[in-house]
Amino acid sequence: MDLHLSSIKKLILLLENRSISSLELTEYFCNRIEQIQPNINALISYDRDIAIESAKQSDQRRSKQRSGPLEGIPILQKDLICSTKYTTTCGSKMLKDYTSPYNSYVVNLCDAAGMVELGKTNMDEFAMGSSNETSYFGNVLNPWDHSKVPGGSSGGSAAAIAARLAPIATGSDTGGSIRQPASFCNLTGLKPTYGAVSRYGLIAFASSLDQIGPMAQTAEDCAYLMNVICRKDVKDSTSKEYDIDFTQELDKKMDKIKVGIPKQISTFNLNLDVENAFMQTKRSLENIGAEFVDIDINSFELGLPAYYIIAPAECSSNLARYNGALFGYRADDSTTLNEMYKNSRTEGFGDEVKRRIITGTFVLSKGFQGQYYKKALSLCMDLRNEFQKIFKQCDFILTPTVSIPPFSFNAYTNPVEMYQSDLFTIPANLCGLPAISFQSGFSDALPLGMQLIGNHFEDHRLLNVVHHFQQNTDWHLKTPKDY
Ligand code: GLN
């Protein structure tokens, strides 16, 4: 039985009617991990014994009729989500041996739902990057083509699900880190509305932008995880009540939706195959009843510079805590306290993280705040207003997720060039909006994804539209050869 190709709905059924046990399912995925992981480096931690133990407990709960909604379903967590079962490294030398003394709210919710945590996924260091090349734990290879990056920063989660090492994984998205790797690895990935999923126990990059979300084969699979992780949490002051049954919403007839097409799209230098896939996606959406309106939107061009000021500013503050004294790596042989701070940070952080910290410190410094940080914040307000105006004309906005197909390792010598690949994904973070990337075509043998952005707390509508799209297309069923 091809369990790794089964939907979560199907796996739940098989577990419920006792066709398989949680132990059997977990062993099945453990075998896949042991066979495939050495080729793609998608995981930072994995422990068969821990996974098997959780699976046995799951089977016991089932035998006592105490099953949770995703009882026995295996999951991989991105390695910046704290879990006491494994280390939480953030892909950094700074935290390479760190084990959190507590679980994140998301891990607690997954545990309570009965899920089996198989391990933690590789990622760009502190979630800063678009290619997974900044990880201290080495590059992740894209299962579709080992010479290409899987995207980032949730590249490990994306590669793992593309190679079907688990039915589902979490990612985190600050400027596109769920959607861009989902697009590069042929997955569906949802960045929820800011506040829909608790950030308690998510190691912070840029707190006003970070959100955890699901990465999986289909919108339906994502909806199953959203039902578990979308819960108001008193420990996260930005967490909001969003009480909805995501799986029930899927099957509702699709509303008569109006989709906004940015007039500016042709000015963004789209790769030809991406442009063709975009047109094809429009036609497929039209076939399921969508209407289109042209919209005038500046947020994409303006979002990029604003993000690369706001995100480093917040990161410089959030990462100040890693100084060798309290958490993580401490350099040997320092003679003074200041030297210890300096050496620990110099040796513990990689180049990209240092670049962001230095940028952030600069834009927040006295005399420059007004020119940079405050200006970026006010730009952000303009973007929010622009989106609210646009959502009076349409329900969703369609763009490619990325303007290019997955790129090769070491493709960019100038980091600013790589930042350009976040053009379409960043505005959703700056404005707290939900956005989804879904499978929409290929460039030769490399996957391409499209993005729909919705208004606040319309995550369920995004999933509903993509679910209907997926019932009429087969891009999401394509898997990489040899996996
Ligand atoms: N690629 C973007 C960056 O490098 C986004 C990262 C993210 O969403 N975590 O900042």
PDB file of N, CA and C in Angstrom, residues 80 82 88-90 92-102 125-126 200-204 317-332 337 340-349:
ATOM      1  N   LEU A  80      12.509  25.495  14.411  1.00  0.00           N
ATOM      2  CA  LEU A  80      12.485  26.682  15.269  1.00  0.00           C
ATOM      3  C   LEU A  80      11.237  26.664  16.138  1.00  0.00           C
ATOM      4  N   CYS A  82       9.660  24.990  19.311  1.00  0.00           N
ATOM      5  CA  CYS A  82      10.202  24.286  20.490  1.00  0.00           C
ATOM      6  C   CYS A  82       9.421  23.020  20.804  1.00  0.00           C
ATOM      7  N   THR A  88      16.125  21.989  19.438  1.00  0.00           N
ATOM      8  CA  THR A  88      15.530  23.057  18.626  1.00  0.00           C
ATOM      9  C   THR A  88      16.678  23.980  18.253  1.00  0.00           C
ATOM     10  N   THR A  89      17.205  23.796  17.045  1.00  0.00           N
ATOM     11  CA  THR A  89      18.475  24.444  16.702  1.00  0.00           C
ATOM     12  C   THR A  89      18.320  25.721  15.892  1.00  0.00           C
ATOM     13  N   CYS A  90      17.168  25.940  15.284  1.00  0.00           N
ATOM     14  CA  CYS A  90      16.982  27.091  14.402  1.00  0.00           C
ATOM     15  C   CYS A  90      17.969  27.058  13.236  1.00  0.00           C
ATOM     16  N   SER A  92      21.076  26.772  13.388  1.00  0.00           N
ATOM     17  CA  SER A  92      22.226  27.622  13.741  1.00  0.00           C
ATOM     18  C   SER A  92      23.223  26.911  14.647  1.00  0.00           C
ATOM     19  N   LYS A  93      24.491  27.259  14.473  1.00  0.00           N
ATOM     20  CA  LYS A  93      25.514  26.776  15.403  1.00  0.00           C
ATOM     21  C   LYS A  93      25.221  27.307  16.807  1.00  0.00           C
ATOM     22  N   MET A  94      24.631  28.506  16.843  1.00  0.00           N
ATOM     23  CA  MET A  94      24.318  29.151  18.130  1.00  0.00           C
ATOM     24  C   MET A  94      23.457  28.245  19.019  1.00  0.00           C
ATOM     25  N   LEU A  95      22.517  27.511  18.405  1.00  0.00           N
ATOM     26  CA  LEU A  95      21.609  26.684  19.212  1.00  0.00           C
ATOM     27  C   LEU A  95      21.767  25.188  18.884  1.00  0.00           C
ATOM     28  N   LYS A  96      22.920  24.811  18.389  1.00  0.00           N
ATOM     29  CA  LYS A  96      23.049  23.442  17.861  1.00  0.00           C
ATOM     30  C   LYS A  96      22.773  22.360  18.911  1.00  0.00           C
ATOM     31  N   ASP A  97      23.009  22.662  20.181  1.00  0.00           N
ATOM     32  CA  ASP A  97      22.756  21.641  21.215  1.00  0.00           C
ATOM     33  C   ASP A  97      21.590  22.016  22.123  1.00  0.00           C
ATOM     34  N   TYR A  98      20.792  22.969  21.701  1.00  0.00           N
ATOM     35  CA  TYR A  98      19.739  23.480  22.596  1.00  0.00           C
ATOM     36  C   TYR A  98      18.508  22.573  22.602  1.00  0.00           C
ATOM     37  N   THR A  99      18.096  22.177  23.793  1.00  0.00           N
ATOM     38  CA  THR A  99      16.808  21.488  23.926  1.00  0.00           C
ATOM     39  C   THR A  99      15.916  22.355  24.793  1.00  0.00           C
ATOM     40  N   SER A 100      14.755  22.670  24.271  1.00  0.00           N
ATOM     41  CA  SER A 100      13.850  23.563  25.002  1.00  0.00           C
ATOM     42  C   SER A 100      13.283  22.854  26.234  1.00  0.00           C
ATOM     43  N   PRO A 101      13.152  23.570  27.338  1.00  0.00           N
ATOM     44  CA  PRO A 101      12.537  22.946  28.520  1.00  0.00           C
ATOM     45  C   PRO A 101      11.010  22.902  28.433  1.00  0.00           C
ATOM     46  N   TYR A 102      10.443  23.499  27.412  1.00  0.00           N
ATOM     47  CA  TYR A 102       8.977  23.492  27.278  1.00  0.00           C
ATOM     48  C   TYR A 102       8.588  23.304  25.814  1.00  0.00           C
ATOM     49  N   GLU A 125      19.259  29.467   8.606  1.00  0.00           N
ATOM     50  CA  GLU A 125      19.599  29.868   9.970  1.00  0.00           C
ATOM     51  C   GLU A 125      18.649  30.968  10.474  1.00  0.00           C
ATOM     52  N   PHE A 126      18.021  30.728  11.595  1.00  0.00           N
ATOM     53  CA  PHE A 126      17.050  31.648  12.201  1.00  0.00           C
ATOM     54  C   PHE A 126      15.983  32.094  11.189  1.00  0.00           C
ATOM     55  N   TYR A 200       3.710  31.187  20.587  1.00  0.00           N
ATOM     56  CA  TYR A 200       4.349  30.787  21.841  1.00  0.00           C
ATOM     57  C   TYR A 200       5.239  29.571  21.586  1.00  0.00           C
ATOM     58  N   GLY A 201       6.537  29.742  21.866  1.00  0.00           N
ATOM     59  CA  GLY A 201       7.468  28.640  21.624  1.00  0.00           C
ATOM     60  C   GLY A 201       7.969  28.557  20.192  1.00  0.00           C
ATOM     61  N   LEU A 202       7.662  29.578  19.403  1.00  0.00           N
ATOM     62  CA  LEU A 202       8.268  29.708  18.066  1.00  0.00           C
ATOM     63  C   LEU A 202       9.442  30.661  18.262  1.00  0.00           C
ATOM     64  N   ILE A 203      10.655  30.214  17.960  1.00  0.00           N
ATOM     65  CA  ILE A 203      11.805  31.100  18.173  1.00  0.00           C
ATOM     66  C   ILE A 203      11.709  32.265  17.200  1.00  0.00           C
ATOM     67  N   ALA A 204      11.724  33.479  17.761  1.00  0.00           N
ATOM     68  CA  ALA A 204      11.353  34.655  16.983  1.00  0.00           C
ATOM     69  C   ALA A 204      12.430  35.079  15.997  1.00  0.00           C
ATOM     70  N   SER A 317      16.864  42.989  17.472  1.00  0.00           N
ATOM     71  CA  SER A 317      16.409  43.027  18.859  1.00  0.00           C
ATOM     72  C   SER A 317      16.181  41.598  19.396  1.00  0.00           C
ATOM     73  N   ASN A 318      15.481  40.763  18.602  1.00  0.00           N
ATOM     74  CA  ASN A 318      15.187  39.394  19.062  1.00  0.00           C
ATOM     75  C   ASN A 318      16.440  38.548  19.269  1.00  0.00           C
ATOM     76  N   LEU A 319      17.444  38.761  18.451  1.00  0.00           N
ATOM     77  CA  LEU A 319      18.631  37.905  18.541  1.00  0.00           C
ATOM     78  C   LEU A 319      19.687  38.442  19.514  1.00  0.00           C
ATOM     79  N   ALA A 320      19.351  39.561  20.171  1.00  0.00           N
ATOM     80  CA  ALA A 320      20.292  40.118  21.149  1.00  0.00           C
ATOM     81  C   ALA A 320      20.489  39.163  22.330  1.00  0.00           C
ATOM     82  N   ARG A 321      19.506  38.295  22.558  1.00  0.00           N
ATOM     83  CA  ARG A 321      19.576  37.395  23.721  1.00  0.00           C
ATOM     84  C   ARG A 321      20.641  36.310  23.568  1.00  0.00           C
ATOM     85  N   TYR A 322      21.099  36.074  22.351  1.00  0.00           N
ATOM     86  CA  TYR A 322      22.107  35.014  22.171  1.00  0.00           C
ATOM     87  C   TYR A 322      23.493  35.621  22.337  1.00  0.00           C
ATOM     88  N   ASN A 323      23.959  35.595  23.576  1.00  0.00           N
ATOM     89  CA  ASN A 323      25.244  36.252  23.844  1.00  0.00           C
ATOM     90  C   ASN A 323      26.219  35.308  24.545  1.00  0.00           C
ATOM     91  N   GLY A 324      25.886  34.053  24.600  1.00  0.00           N
ATOM     92  CA  GLY A 324      26.779  33.098  25.242  1.00  0.00           C
ATOM     93  C   GLY A 324      26.524  32.954  26.736  1.00  0.00           C
ATOM     94  N   ALA A 325      25.757  33.876  27.325  1.00  0.00           N
ATOM     95  CA  ALA A 325      25.550  33.826  28.769  1.00  0.00           C
ATOM     96  C   ALA A 325      24.368  32.940  29.137  1.00  0.00           C
ATOM     97  N   LEU A 326      23.245  33.140  28.450  1.00  0.00           N
ATOM     98  CA  LEU A 326      22.038  32.424  28.847  1.00  0.00           C
ATOM     99  C   LEU A 326      21.766  31.183  28.013  1.00  0.00           C
ATOM    100  N   PHE A 327      21.740  31.399  26.688  1.00  0.00           N
ATOM    101  CA  PHE A 327      21.405  30.267  25.819  1.00  0.00           C
ATOM    102  C   PHE A 327      22.563  29.948  24.906  1.00  0.00           C
ATOM    103  N   GLY A 328      22.611  28.738  24.507  1.00  0.00           N
ATOM    104  CA  GLY A 328      23.366  28.343  23.335  1.00  0.00           C
ATOM    105  C   GLY A 328      24.867  28.431  23.439  1.00  0.00           C
ATOM    106  N   TYR A 329      25.449  28.598  22.261  1.00  0.00           N
ATOM    107  CA  TYR A 329      26.892  28.491  22.078  1.00  0.00           C
ATOM    108  C   TYR A 329      27.654  29.542  22.891  1.00  0.00           C
ATOM    109  N   ARG A 330      28.724  29.106  23.551  1.00  0.00           N
ATOM    110  CA  ARG A 330      29.616  30.050  24.231  1.00  0.00           C
ATOM    111  C   ARG A 330      31.040  29.789  23.751  1.00  0.00           C
ATOM    112  N   ALA A 331      31.704  30.865  23.289  1.00  0.00           N
ATOM    113  CA  ALA A 331      33.080  30.723  22.808  1.00  0.00           C
ATOM    114  C   ALA A 331      34.019  30.469  23.988  1.00  0.00           C
ATOM    115  N   ASP A 332      35.023  29.639  23.761  1.00  0.00           N
ATOM    116  CA  ASP A 332      36.035  29.376  24.807  1.00  0.00           C
ATOM    117  C   ASP A 332      37.037  30.520  24.841  1.00  0.00           C
ATOM    118  N   LEU A 337      34.084  39.711  29.993  1.00  0.00           N
ATOM    119  CA  LEU A 337      32.687  39.415  29.671  1.00  0.00           C
ATOM    120  C   LEU A 337      32.352  39.908  28.251  1.00  0.00           C
ATOM    121  N   MET A 340      33.679  37.694  25.689  1.00  0.00           N
ATOM    122  CA  MET A 340      32.899  36.449  25.605  1.00  0.00           C
ATOM    123  C   MET A 340      31.642  36.673  24.747  1.00  0.00           C
ATOM    124  N   TYR A 341      30.943  37.801  24.984  1.00  0.00           N
ATOM    125  CA  TYR A 341      29.768  38.132  24.157  1.00  0.00           C
ATOM    126  C   TYR A 341      30.175  38.186  22.693  1.00  0.00           C
ATOM    127  N   LYS A 342      31.239  38.940  22.462  1.00  0.00           N
ATOM    128  CA  LYS A 342      31.654  39.201  21.080  1.00  0.00           C
ATOM    129  C   LYS A 342      32.081  37.903  20.385  1.00  0.00           C
ATOM    130  N   ASN A 343      32.904  37.127  21.059  1.00  0.00           N
ATOM    131  CA  ASN A 343      33.389  35.890  20.431  1.00  0.00           C
ATOM    132  C   ASN A 343      32.253  34.890  20.216  1.00  0.00           C
ATOM    133  N   SER A 344      31.341  34.807  21.189  1.00  0.00           N
ATOM    134  CA  SER A 344      30.236  33.845  21.047  1.00  0.00           C
ATOM    135  C   SER A 344      29.370  34.208  19.849  1.00  0.00           C
ATOM    136  N   ARG A 345      29.072  35.492  19.682  1.00  0.00           N
ATOM    137  CA  ARG A 345      28.234  35.925  18.560  1.00  0.00           C
ATOM    138  C   ARG A 345      28.991  35.816  17.233  1.00  0.00           C
ATOM    139  N   THR A 346      30.273  36.128  17.272  1.00  0.00           N
ATOM    140  CA  THR A 346      31.074  36.038  16.045  1.00  0.00           C
ATOM    141  C   THR A 346      31.143  34.593  15.554  1.00  0.00           C
ATOM    142  N   GLU A 347      31.361  33.679  16.499  1.00  0.00           N
ATOM    143  CA  GLU A 347      31.519  32.274  16.093  1.00  0.00           C
ATOM    144  C   GLU A 347      30.177  31.552  15.944  1.00  0.00           C
ATOM    145  N   GLY A 348      29.156  32.007  16.681  1.00  0.00           N
ATOM    146  CA  GLY A 348      27.880  31.273  16.717  1.00  0.00           C
ATOM    147  C   GLY A 348      26.945  31.583  15.568  1.00  0.00           C
ATOM    148  N   PHE A 349      27.015  32.807  15.036  1.00  0.00           N
ATOM    149  CA  PHE A 349      26.111  33.194  13.941  1.00  0.00           C
ATOM    150  C   PHE A 349      26.808  33.089  12.591  1.00  0.00           C
TER     151      PHE A 349
END
